[in-house]
Amino acid sequence: MSNFEDARARTGFSGIFSVAGLPAELKVSFWIWFLGGILGLLGGLLGMLASLTLFAAAPGPALGVLLLMLLAATVGTAQIIFALRMKEGKQWARLALTVLTAVTLVLAMVNLAMRVGQGGNWAGFLISLAATVLLWLPRSQAWFAGARAGRGNGTGTS
């Protein structure tokens, strides 16, 4: 059984957490993206709950905060989905995670230009950058090429 087949062998809920058959680089990248997505989703949900208390004092800004927290939860959910699809060998998911890293860089630069925040965007960007570099290293490239070739019989596209 090939590494790609090993990675896809487990299905169901336990398969979500299985990284068997992935190169070490992709295992690390998967966990960074997956756990980051979980944190983003939870942070967004908790932020939405917290913003509800702001409605009593300042309804206008509270709506803005609520929408930003909804966006954060949505991005966290997307990050989880992209990480799971990346683990399955989907090229589009690897590209989507790369785009998320670029968006994180833009947000960090906007944060710096506005002179707000405490540098959290830069930490998030550096972590995303490390996870993204791992997605594009030679062993990762070879694994994705093998995944694409393994599905070349009409069972799916990358």
Short mmCIF file of N, CA and C in Angstrom, two decimals:
data_model
loop_
_atom_site.label_atom_id
_atom_site.label_comp_id
_atom_site.label_asym_id
_atom_site.label_seq_id
_atom_site.Cartn_x
_atom_site.Cartn_y
_atom_site.Cartn_z
N MET A 1 0.85 -1.17 0.00
CA MET A 1 0.00 0.00 0.00
C MET A 1 0.89 1.23 0.00
N SER A 2 0.59 2.19 -0.87
CA SER A 2 1.40 3.41 -0.97
C SER A 2 1.10 4.34 0.20
N ASN A 3 1.98 5.34 0.35
CA ASN A 3 1.75 6.32 1.41
C ASN A 3 0.42 7.03 1.24
N PHE A 4 0.06 7.34 -0.02
CA PHE A 4 -1.22 8.01 -0.26
C PHE A 4 -2.37 7.12 0.14
N GLU A 5 -2.30 5.83 -0.19
CA GLU A 5 -3.37 4.91 0.19
C GLU A 5 -3.43 4.75 1.71
N ASP A 6 -2.26 4.75 2.38
CA ASP A 6 -2.24 4.69 3.84
C ASP A 6 -2.97 5.89 4.44
N ALA A 7 -2.72 7.07 3.87
CA ALA A 7 -3.32 8.30 4.38
C ALA A 7 -4.82 8.31 4.19
N ARG A 8 -5.31 7.68 3.12
CA ARG A 8 -6.74 7.69 2.83
C ARG A 8 -7.45 6.47 3.39
N ALA A 9 -6.72 5.52 3.97
CA ALA A 9 -7.31 4.25 4.40
C ALA A 9 -8.31 4.43 5.54
N ARG A 10 -8.05 5.36 6.43
CA ARG A 10 -8.93 5.54 7.59
C ARG A 10 -10.05 6.50 7.24
N THR A 11 -11.26 6.09 7.54
CA THR A 11 -12.42 6.93 7.27
C THR A 11 -13.19 7.13 8.56
N GLY A 12 -14.22 7.92 8.50
CA GLY A 12 -15.02 8.19 9.67
C GLY A 12 -14.36 9.22 10.57
N PHE A 13 -14.88 9.32 11.79
CA PHE A 13 -14.40 10.33 12.72
C PHE A 13 -12.93 10.13 13.07
N SER A 14 -12.50 8.88 13.25
CA SER A 14 -11.10 8.62 13.59
C SER A 14 -10.18 9.00 12.45
N GLY A 15 -10.69 8.95 11.22
CA GLY A 15 -9.88 9.31 10.06
C GLY A 15 -9.54 10.79 10.02
N ILE A 16 -10.33 11.61 10.69
CA ILE A 16 -10.05 13.05 10.74
C ILE A 16 -8.68 13.29 11.37
N PHE A 17 -8.35 12.52 12.37
CA PHE A 17 -7.13 12.74 13.12
C PHE A 17 -5.97 11.87 12.67
N SER A 18 -6.20 10.99 11.72
CA SER A 18 -5.15 10.10 11.24
C SER A 18 -4.27 10.82 10.22
N VAL A 19 -2.97 10.76 10.46
CA VAL A 19 -2.01 11.33 9.51
C VAL A 19 -1.06 10.25 9.01
N ALA A 20 -1.48 8.99 9.15
CA ALA A 20 -0.65 7.88 8.69
C ALA A 20 -0.43 7.99 7.19
N GLY A 21 0.80 7.76 6.77
CA GLY A 21 1.13 7.79 5.36
C GLY A 21 1.56 9.14 4.84
N LEU A 22 1.37 10.19 5.61
CA LEU A 22 1.80 11.52 5.19
C LEU A 22 3.28 11.70 5.51
N PRO A 23 4.00 12.44 4.67
CA PRO A 23 5.38 12.80 5.05
C PRO A 23 5.35 13.66 6.31
N ALA A 24 6.44 13.64 7.05
CA ALA A 24 6.51 14.39 8.32
C ALA A 24 6.16 15.86 8.12
N GLU A 25 6.60 16.43 6.99
CA GLU A 25 6.33 17.85 6.73
C GLU A 25 4.84 18.13 6.67
N LEU A 26 4.11 17.23 6.01
CA LEU A 26 2.66 17.42 5.89
C LEU A 26 1.94 17.12 7.21
N LYS A 27 2.47 16.21 7.99
CA LYS A 27 1.87 15.95 9.30
C LYS A 27 1.92 17.21 10.16
N VAL A 28 3.10 17.83 10.21
CA VAL A 28 3.26 19.05 11.02
C VAL A 28 2.37 20.16 10.48
N SER A 29 2.39 20.34 9.16
CA SER A 29 1.58 21.39 8.54
C SER A 29 0.10 21.15 8.81
N PHE A 30 -0.35 19.90 8.67
CA PHE A 30 -1.76 19.59 8.93
C PHE A 30 -2.15 20.01 10.34
N TRP A 31 -1.34 19.62 11.33
CA TRP A 31 -1.71 19.92 12.71
C TRP A 31 -1.68 21.42 13.00
N ILE A 32 -0.74 22.14 12.39
CA ILE A 32 -0.73 23.60 12.56
C ILE A 32 -2.02 24.20 12.01
N TRP A 33 -2.37 23.81 10.78
CA TRP A 33 -3.58 24.37 10.16
C TRP A 33 -4.84 23.93 10.90
N PHE A 34 -4.92 22.65 11.26
CA PHE A 34 -6.12 22.12 11.90
C PHE A 34 -6.34 22.77 13.27
N LEU A 35 -5.30 22.79 14.09
CA LEU A 35 -5.44 23.37 15.43
C LEU A 35 -5.65 24.88 15.35
N GLY A 36 -4.98 25.54 14.40
CA GLY A 36 -5.22 26.97 14.20
C GLY A 36 -6.65 27.25 13.80
N GLY A 37 -7.21 26.39 12.96
CA GLY A 37 -8.61 26.53 12.57
C GLY A 37 -9.56 26.34 13.74
N ILE A 38 -9.26 25.35 14.57
CA ILE A 38 -10.09 25.12 15.77
C ILE A 38 -10.04 26.36 16.67
N LEU A 39 -8.84 26.90 16.88
CA LEU A 39 -8.71 28.09 17.72
C LEU A 39 -9.43 29.29 17.11
N GLY A 40 -9.33 29.44 15.79
CA GLY A 40 -10.03 30.53 15.12
C GLY A 40 -11.53 30.41 15.23
N LEU A 41 -12.02 29.19 15.05
CA LEU A 41 -13.46 28.94 15.17
C LEU A 41 -13.94 29.22 16.59
N LEU A 42 -13.24 28.68 17.57
CA LEU A 42 -13.65 28.91 18.97
C LEU A 42 -13.53 30.37 19.36
N GLY A 43 -12.44 31.02 18.92
CA GLY A 43 -12.28 32.45 19.22
C GLY A 43 -13.39 33.28 18.61
N GLY A 44 -13.76 32.95 17.38
CA GLY A 44 -14.85 33.67 16.72
C GLY A 44 -16.17 33.47 17.42
N LEU A 45 -16.45 32.23 17.82
CA LEU A 45 -17.71 31.95 18.52
C LEU A 45 -17.75 32.64 19.88
N LEU A 46 -16.65 32.56 20.62
CA LEU A 46 -16.61 33.23 21.93
C LEU A 46 -16.69 34.75 21.76
N GLY A 47 -16.05 35.27 20.73
CA GLY A 47 -16.12 36.71 20.45
C GLY A 47 -17.53 37.14 20.10
N MET A 48 -18.26 36.28 19.36
CA MET A 48 -19.66 36.61 19.05
C MET A 48 -20.49 36.68 20.33
N LEU A 49 -20.29 35.72 21.21
CA LEU A 49 -21.02 35.74 22.48
C LEU A 49 -20.67 36.98 23.29
N ALA A 50 -19.38 37.30 23.35
CA ALA A 50 -18.95 38.47 24.11
C ALA A 50 -19.49 39.76 23.50
N SER A 51 -19.59 39.80 22.17
CA SER A 51 -20.07 41.03 21.52
C SER A 51 -21.54 41.28 21.83
N LEU A 52 -22.27 40.24 22.20
CA LEU A 52 -23.68 40.43 22.54
C LEU A 52 -23.84 41.35 23.74
N THR A 53 -22.89 41.30 24.68
CA THR A 53 -22.98 42.19 25.85
C THR A 53 -22.69 43.63 25.45
N LEU A 54 -21.96 43.82 24.37
CA LEU A 54 -21.64 45.16 23.90
C LEU A 54 -22.86 45.87 23.30
N PHE A 55 -23.85 45.11 22.87
CA PHE A 55 -25.04 45.70 22.27
C PHE A 55 -25.77 46.62 23.25
N ALA A 56 -25.71 46.32 24.53
CA ALA A 56 -26.39 47.15 25.52
C ALA A 56 -25.75 48.54 25.62
N ALA A 57 -24.44 48.59 25.49
CA ALA A 57 -23.74 49.87 25.65
C ALA A 57 -23.56 50.62 24.33
N ALA A 58 -23.24 49.91 23.26
CA ALA A 58 -22.95 50.57 21.99
C ALA A 58 -23.39 49.66 20.83
N PRO A 59 -24.65 49.76 20.43
CA PRO A 59 -25.17 48.86 19.39
C PRO A 59 -24.44 48.96 18.05
N GLY A 60 -24.04 50.15 17.64
CA GLY A 60 -23.35 50.31 16.34
C GLY A 60 -22.03 49.54 16.29
N PRO A 61 -21.10 49.86 17.19
CA PRO A 61 -19.84 49.12 17.20
C PRO A 61 -20.03 47.63 17.48
N ALA A 62 -21.04 47.30 18.27
CA ALA A 62 -21.28 45.89 18.60
C ALA A 62 -21.60 45.09 17.34
N LEU A 63 -22.35 45.68 16.42
CA LEU A 63 -22.67 44.99 15.17
C LEU A 63 -21.40 44.74 14.37
N GLY A 64 -20.51 45.73 14.33
CA GLY A 64 -19.23 45.56 13.64
C GLY A 64 -18.40 44.45 14.24
N VAL A 65 -18.32 44.42 15.57
CA VAL A 65 -17.56 43.38 16.26
C VAL A 65 -18.20 42.02 16.00
N LEU A 66 -19.52 41.94 16.05
CA LEU A 66 -20.21 40.69 15.80
C LEU A 66 -19.91 40.16 14.40
N LEU A 67 -19.92 41.06 13.42
CA LEU A 67 -19.63 40.64 12.05
C LEU A 67 -18.18 40.18 11.89
N LEU A 68 -17.25 40.88 12.54
CA LEU A 68 -15.84 40.45 12.50
C LEU A 68 -15.65 39.08 13.15
N MET A 69 -16.34 38.85 14.24
CA MET A 69 -16.23 37.56 14.92
C MET A 69 -16.86 36.43 14.08
N LEU A 70 -17.93 36.77 13.39
CA LEU A 70 -18.54 35.80 12.47
C LEU A 70 -17.56 35.46 11.34
N LEU A 71 -16.88 36.48 10.84
CA LEU A 71 -15.87 36.27 9.80
C LEU A 71 -14.73 35.40 10.34
N ALA A 72 -14.28 35.66 11.55
CA ALA A 72 -13.21 34.87 12.16
C ALA A 72 -13.63 33.40 12.30
N ALA A 73 -14.86 33.17 12.74
CA ALA A 73 -15.35 31.80 12.87
C ALA A 73 -15.46 31.12 11.51
N THR A 74 -15.86 31.86 10.51
CA THR A 74 -15.97 31.31 9.15
C THR A 74 -14.60 30.96 8.60
N VAL A 75 -13.63 31.82 8.79
CA VAL A 75 -12.28 31.55 8.31
C VAL A 75 -11.69 30.34 9.05
N GLY A 76 -11.93 30.26 10.35
CA GLY A 76 -11.47 29.10 11.12
C GLY A 76 -12.08 27.81 10.60
N THR A 77 -13.36 27.83 10.29
CA THR A 77 -14.03 26.65 9.74
C THR A 77 -13.45 26.28 8.38
N ALA A 78 -13.23 27.29 7.55
CA ALA A 78 -12.64 27.04 6.23
C ALA A 78 -11.24 26.45 6.37
N GLN A 79 -10.49 26.96 7.31
CA GLN A 79 -9.13 26.46 7.54
C GLN A 79 -9.16 24.99 7.94
N ILE A 80 -10.10 24.60 8.77
CA ILE A 80 -10.23 23.19 9.16
C ILE A 80 -10.55 22.34 7.94
N ILE A 81 -11.50 22.78 7.14
CA ILE A 81 -11.91 22.04 5.94
C ILE A 81 -10.74 21.94 4.96
N PHE A 82 -10.03 23.04 4.74
CA PHE A 82 -8.89 23.02 3.82
C PHE A 82 -7.81 22.07 4.33
N ALA A 83 -7.55 22.06 5.63
CA ALA A 83 -6.53 21.17 6.19
C ALA A 83 -6.92 19.71 5.99
N LEU A 84 -8.19 19.40 6.21
CA LEU A 84 -8.65 18.02 6.01
C LEU A 84 -8.55 17.61 4.54
N ARG A 85 -8.88 18.51 3.65
CA ARG A 85 -8.80 18.20 2.21
C ARG A 85 -7.35 18.14 1.75
N MET A 86 -6.50 18.97 2.32
CA MET A 86 -5.08 18.91 2.00
C MET A 86 -4.52 17.55 2.38
N LYS A 87 -4.94 17.06 3.51
CA LYS A 87 -4.48 15.75 3.99
C LYS A 87 -4.91 14.63 3.04
N GLU A 88 -6.01 14.85 2.32
CA GLU A 88 -6.49 13.87 1.35
C GLU A 88 -5.77 13.99 0.01
N GLY A 89 -4.90 14.97 -0.12
CA GLY A 89 -4.14 15.13 -1.34
C GLY A 89 -4.74 16.10 -2.34
N LYS A 90 -5.66 16.92 -1.91
CA LYS A 90 -6.31 17.89 -2.80
C LYS A 90 -5.40 19.10 -3.01
N GLN A 91 -4.99 19.31 -4.25
CA GLN A 91 -4.12 20.41 -4.61
C GLN A 91 -4.80 21.76 -4.32
N TRP A 92 -6.09 21.87 -4.61
CA TRP A 92 -6.80 23.13 -4.40
C TRP A 92 -6.78 23.54 -2.93
N ALA A 93 -6.79 22.56 -2.03
CA ALA A 93 -6.76 22.89 -0.60
C ALA A 93 -5.40 23.45 -0.20
N ARG A 94 -4.35 22.88 -0.78
CA ARG A 94 -3.00 23.40 -0.51
C ARG A 94 -2.89 24.84 -1.01
N LEU A 95 -3.44 25.11 -2.16
CA LEU A 95 -3.43 26.48 -2.69
C LEU A 95 -4.26 27.41 -1.82
N ALA A 96 -5.42 26.95 -1.36
CA ALA A 96 -6.28 27.77 -0.50
C ALA A 96 -5.57 28.13 0.80
N LEU A 97 -4.84 27.18 1.38
CA LEU A 97 -4.10 27.46 2.61
C LEU A 97 -2.98 28.46 2.34
N THR A 98 -2.38 28.38 1.17
CA THR A 98 -1.35 29.35 0.79
C THR A 98 -1.95 30.74 0.67
N VAL A 99 -3.13 30.83 0.09
CA VAL A 99 -3.83 32.12 -0.03
C VAL A 99 -4.16 32.66 1.37
N LEU A 100 -4.58 31.80 2.27
CA LEU A 100 -4.86 32.25 3.65
C LEU A 100 -3.62 32.86 4.29
N THR A 101 -2.46 32.29 3.99
CA THR A 101 -1.22 32.85 4.52
C THR A 101 -0.98 34.24 3.95
N ALA A 102 -1.23 34.41 2.66
CA ALA A 102 -1.06 35.73 2.03
C ALA A 102 -2.03 36.74 2.65
N VAL A 103 -3.25 36.32 2.92
CA VAL A 103 -4.23 37.21 3.57
C VAL A 103 -3.75 37.59 4.96
N THR A 104 -3.18 36.63 5.67
CA THR A 104 -2.65 36.91 7.01
C THR A 104 -1.54 37.94 6.95
N LEU A 105 -0.69 37.87 5.93
CA LEU A 105 0.37 38.86 5.75
C LEU A 105 -0.23 40.25 5.51
N VAL A 106 -1.23 40.32 4.64
CA VAL A 106 -1.87 41.61 4.35
C VAL A 106 -2.48 42.18 5.63
N LEU A 107 -3.16 41.36 6.40
CA LEU A 107 -3.76 41.84 7.65
C LEU A 107 -2.70 42.32 8.64
N ALA A 108 -1.58 41.63 8.70
CA ALA A 108 -0.50 42.05 9.59
C ALA A 108 0.07 43.40 9.15
N MET A 109 0.19 43.60 7.84
CA MET A 109 0.71 44.87 7.33
C MET A 109 -0.29 46.00 7.59
N VAL A 110 -1.58 45.73 7.43
CA VAL A 110 -2.60 46.74 7.72
C VAL A 110 -2.57 47.09 9.20
N ASN A 111 -2.44 46.08 10.03
CA ASN A 111 -2.35 46.29 11.47
C ASN A 111 -1.16 47.16 11.81
N LEU A 112 -0.03 46.92 11.17
CA LEU A 112 1.17 47.71 11.40
C LEU A 112 0.97 49.15 10.91
N ALA A 113 0.37 49.32 9.74
CA ALA A 113 0.15 50.66 9.18
C ALA A 113 -0.80 51.48 10.04
N MET A 114 -1.78 50.81 10.62
CA MET A 114 -2.76 51.52 11.46
C MET A 114 -2.25 51.72 12.88
N ARG A 115 -1.14 51.07 13.19
CA ARG A 115 -0.55 51.15 14.53
C ARG A 115 -1.54 50.75 15.62
N VAL A 116 -2.21 49.64 15.36
CA VAL A 116 -3.14 49.09 16.35
C VAL A 116 -2.72 47.66 16.65
N GLY A 117 -3.25 47.11 17.71
CA GLY A 117 -2.95 45.74 18.05
C GLY A 117 -1.61 45.60 18.75
N GLN A 118 -1.28 44.37 19.03
CA GLN A 118 -0.04 44.11 19.76
C GLN A 118 0.84 43.10 19.04
N GLY A 119 0.75 43.04 17.75
CA GLY A 119 1.62 42.15 16.99
C GLY A 119 1.09 40.74 16.83
N GLY A 120 -0.12 40.47 17.25
CA GLY A 120 -0.68 39.13 17.13
C GLY A 120 -0.79 38.68 15.68
N ASN A 121 -1.02 39.62 14.79
CA ASN A 121 -1.12 39.26 13.38
C ASN A 121 0.22 38.77 12.84
N TRP A 122 1.33 39.33 13.34
CA TRP A 122 2.64 38.88 12.88
C TRP A 122 2.93 37.47 13.37
N ALA A 123 2.56 37.16 14.59
CA ALA A 123 2.76 35.81 15.09
C ALA A 123 1.93 34.82 14.27
N GLY A 124 0.68 35.19 14.01
CA GLY A 124 -0.18 34.33 13.18
C GLY A 124 0.38 34.15 11.79
N PHE A 125 0.92 35.24 11.23
CA PHE A 125 1.51 35.15 9.89
C PHE A 125 2.72 34.22 9.89
N LEU A 126 3.61 34.36 10.87
CA LEU A 126 4.81 33.53 10.90
C LEU A 126 4.47 32.04 11.08
N ILE A 127 3.47 31.75 11.88
CA ILE A 127 3.04 30.36 12.06
C ILE A 127 2.44 29.84 10.75
N SER A 128 1.60 30.66 10.12
CA SER A 128 1.01 30.26 8.83
C SER A 128 2.09 30.09 7.77
N LEU A 129 3.08 30.97 7.78
CA LEU A 129 4.17 30.87 6.81
C LEU A 129 4.93 29.57 6.99
N ALA A 130 5.22 29.19 8.22
CA ALA A 130 5.92 27.93 8.47
C ALA A 130 5.09 26.75 7.96
N ALA A 131 3.80 26.75 8.24
CA ALA A 131 2.93 25.68 7.78
C ALA A 131 2.85 25.64 6.26
N THR A 132 2.86 26.81 5.64
CA THR A 132 2.78 26.89 4.18
C THR A 132 4.08 26.40 3.54
N VAL A 133 5.21 26.79 4.09
CA VAL A 133 6.50 26.32 3.55
C VAL A 133 6.54 24.79 3.59
N LEU A 134 6.04 24.21 4.67
CA LEU A 134 6.02 22.75 4.77
C LEU A 134 5.17 22.11 3.67
N LEU A 135 4.13 22.81 3.23
CA LEU A 135 3.27 22.29 2.16
C LEU A 135 3.97 22.22 0.82
N TRP A 136 5.02 23.01 0.65
CA TRP A 136 5.66 23.14 -0.66
C TRP A 136 7.08 22.57 -0.70
N LEU A 137 7.53 21.92 0.35
CA LEU A 137 8.85 21.29 0.34
C LEU A 137 8.86 20.09 -0.61
N PRO A 138 10.05 19.66 -1.06
CA PRO A 138 10.12 18.59 -2.06
C PRO A 138 9.36 17.30 -1.70
N ARG A 139 9.47 16.83 -0.46
CA ARG A 139 8.74 15.60 -0.10
C ARG A 139 7.23 15.82 -0.14
N SER A 140 6.79 17.00 0.23
CA SER A 140 5.36 17.31 0.14
C SER A 140 4.92 17.37 -1.31
N GLN A 141 5.74 18.02 -2.14
CA GLN A 141 5.45 18.10 -3.58
C GLN A 141 5.30 16.70 -4.16
N ALA A 142 6.24 15.82 -3.80
CA ALA A 142 6.20 14.44 -4.32
C ALA A 142 4.95 13.71 -3.84
N TRP A 143 4.56 13.95 -2.59
CA TRP A 143 3.38 13.28 -2.07
C TRP A 143 2.12 13.74 -2.80
N PHE A 144 2.01 15.05 -3.05
CA PHE A 144 0.86 15.56 -3.79
C PHE A 144 0.85 15.05 -5.22
N ALA A 145 2.03 14.95 -5.84
CA ALA A 145 2.10 14.40 -7.20
C ALA A 145 1.66 12.95 -7.21
N GLY A 146 2.06 12.19 -6.20
CA GLY A 146 1.63 10.79 -6.10
C GLY A 146 0.14 10.68 -5.83
N ALA A 147 -0.39 11.59 -5.04
CA ALA A 147 -1.82 11.58 -4.76
C ALA A 147 -2.61 11.87 -6.03
N ARG A 148 -2.11 12.82 -6.81
CA ARG A 148 -2.78 13.15 -8.06
C ARG A 148 -2.71 11.98 -9.04
N ALA A 149 -1.55 11.34 -9.12
CA ALA A 149 -1.39 10.20 -10.03
C ALA A 149 -2.22 9.01 -9.56
N GLY A 150 -2.36 8.85 -8.25
CA GLY A 150 -3.14 7.73 -7.71
C GLY A 150 -4.61 7.85 -8.01
N ARG A 151 -5.08 9.08 -8.28
CA ARG A 151 -6.49 9.28 -8.59
C ARG A 151 -6.69 9.55 -10.07
N GLY A 152 -5.67 9.33 -10.87
CA GLY A 152 -5.76 9.62 -12.28
C GLY A 152 -6.67 8.68 -13.04
N ASN A 153 -7.31 7.74 -12.36
CA ASN A 153 -8.16 6.76 -13.03
C ASN A 153 -9.62 7.18 -13.05
N GLY A 154 -9.89 8.46 -12.80
CA GLY A 154 -11.27 8.94 -12.89
C GLY A 154 -12.02 8.94 -11.58
N THR A 155 -11.33 8.63 -10.49
CA THR A 155 -12.02 8.60 -9.20
C THR A 155 -12.06 9.94 -8.52
N GLY A 156 -11.43 10.93 -9.08
CA GLY A 156 -11.46 12.28 -8.48
C GLY A 156 -10.42 13.15 -9.11
N THR A 157 -10.50 14.42 -8.81
CA THR A 157 -9.51 15.36 -9.32
C THR A 157 -8.93 16.13 -8.16
N SER A 158 -7.75 16.67 -8.37
CA SER A 158 -7.13 17.41 -7.28
C SER A 158 -7.42 18.86 -7.33
#
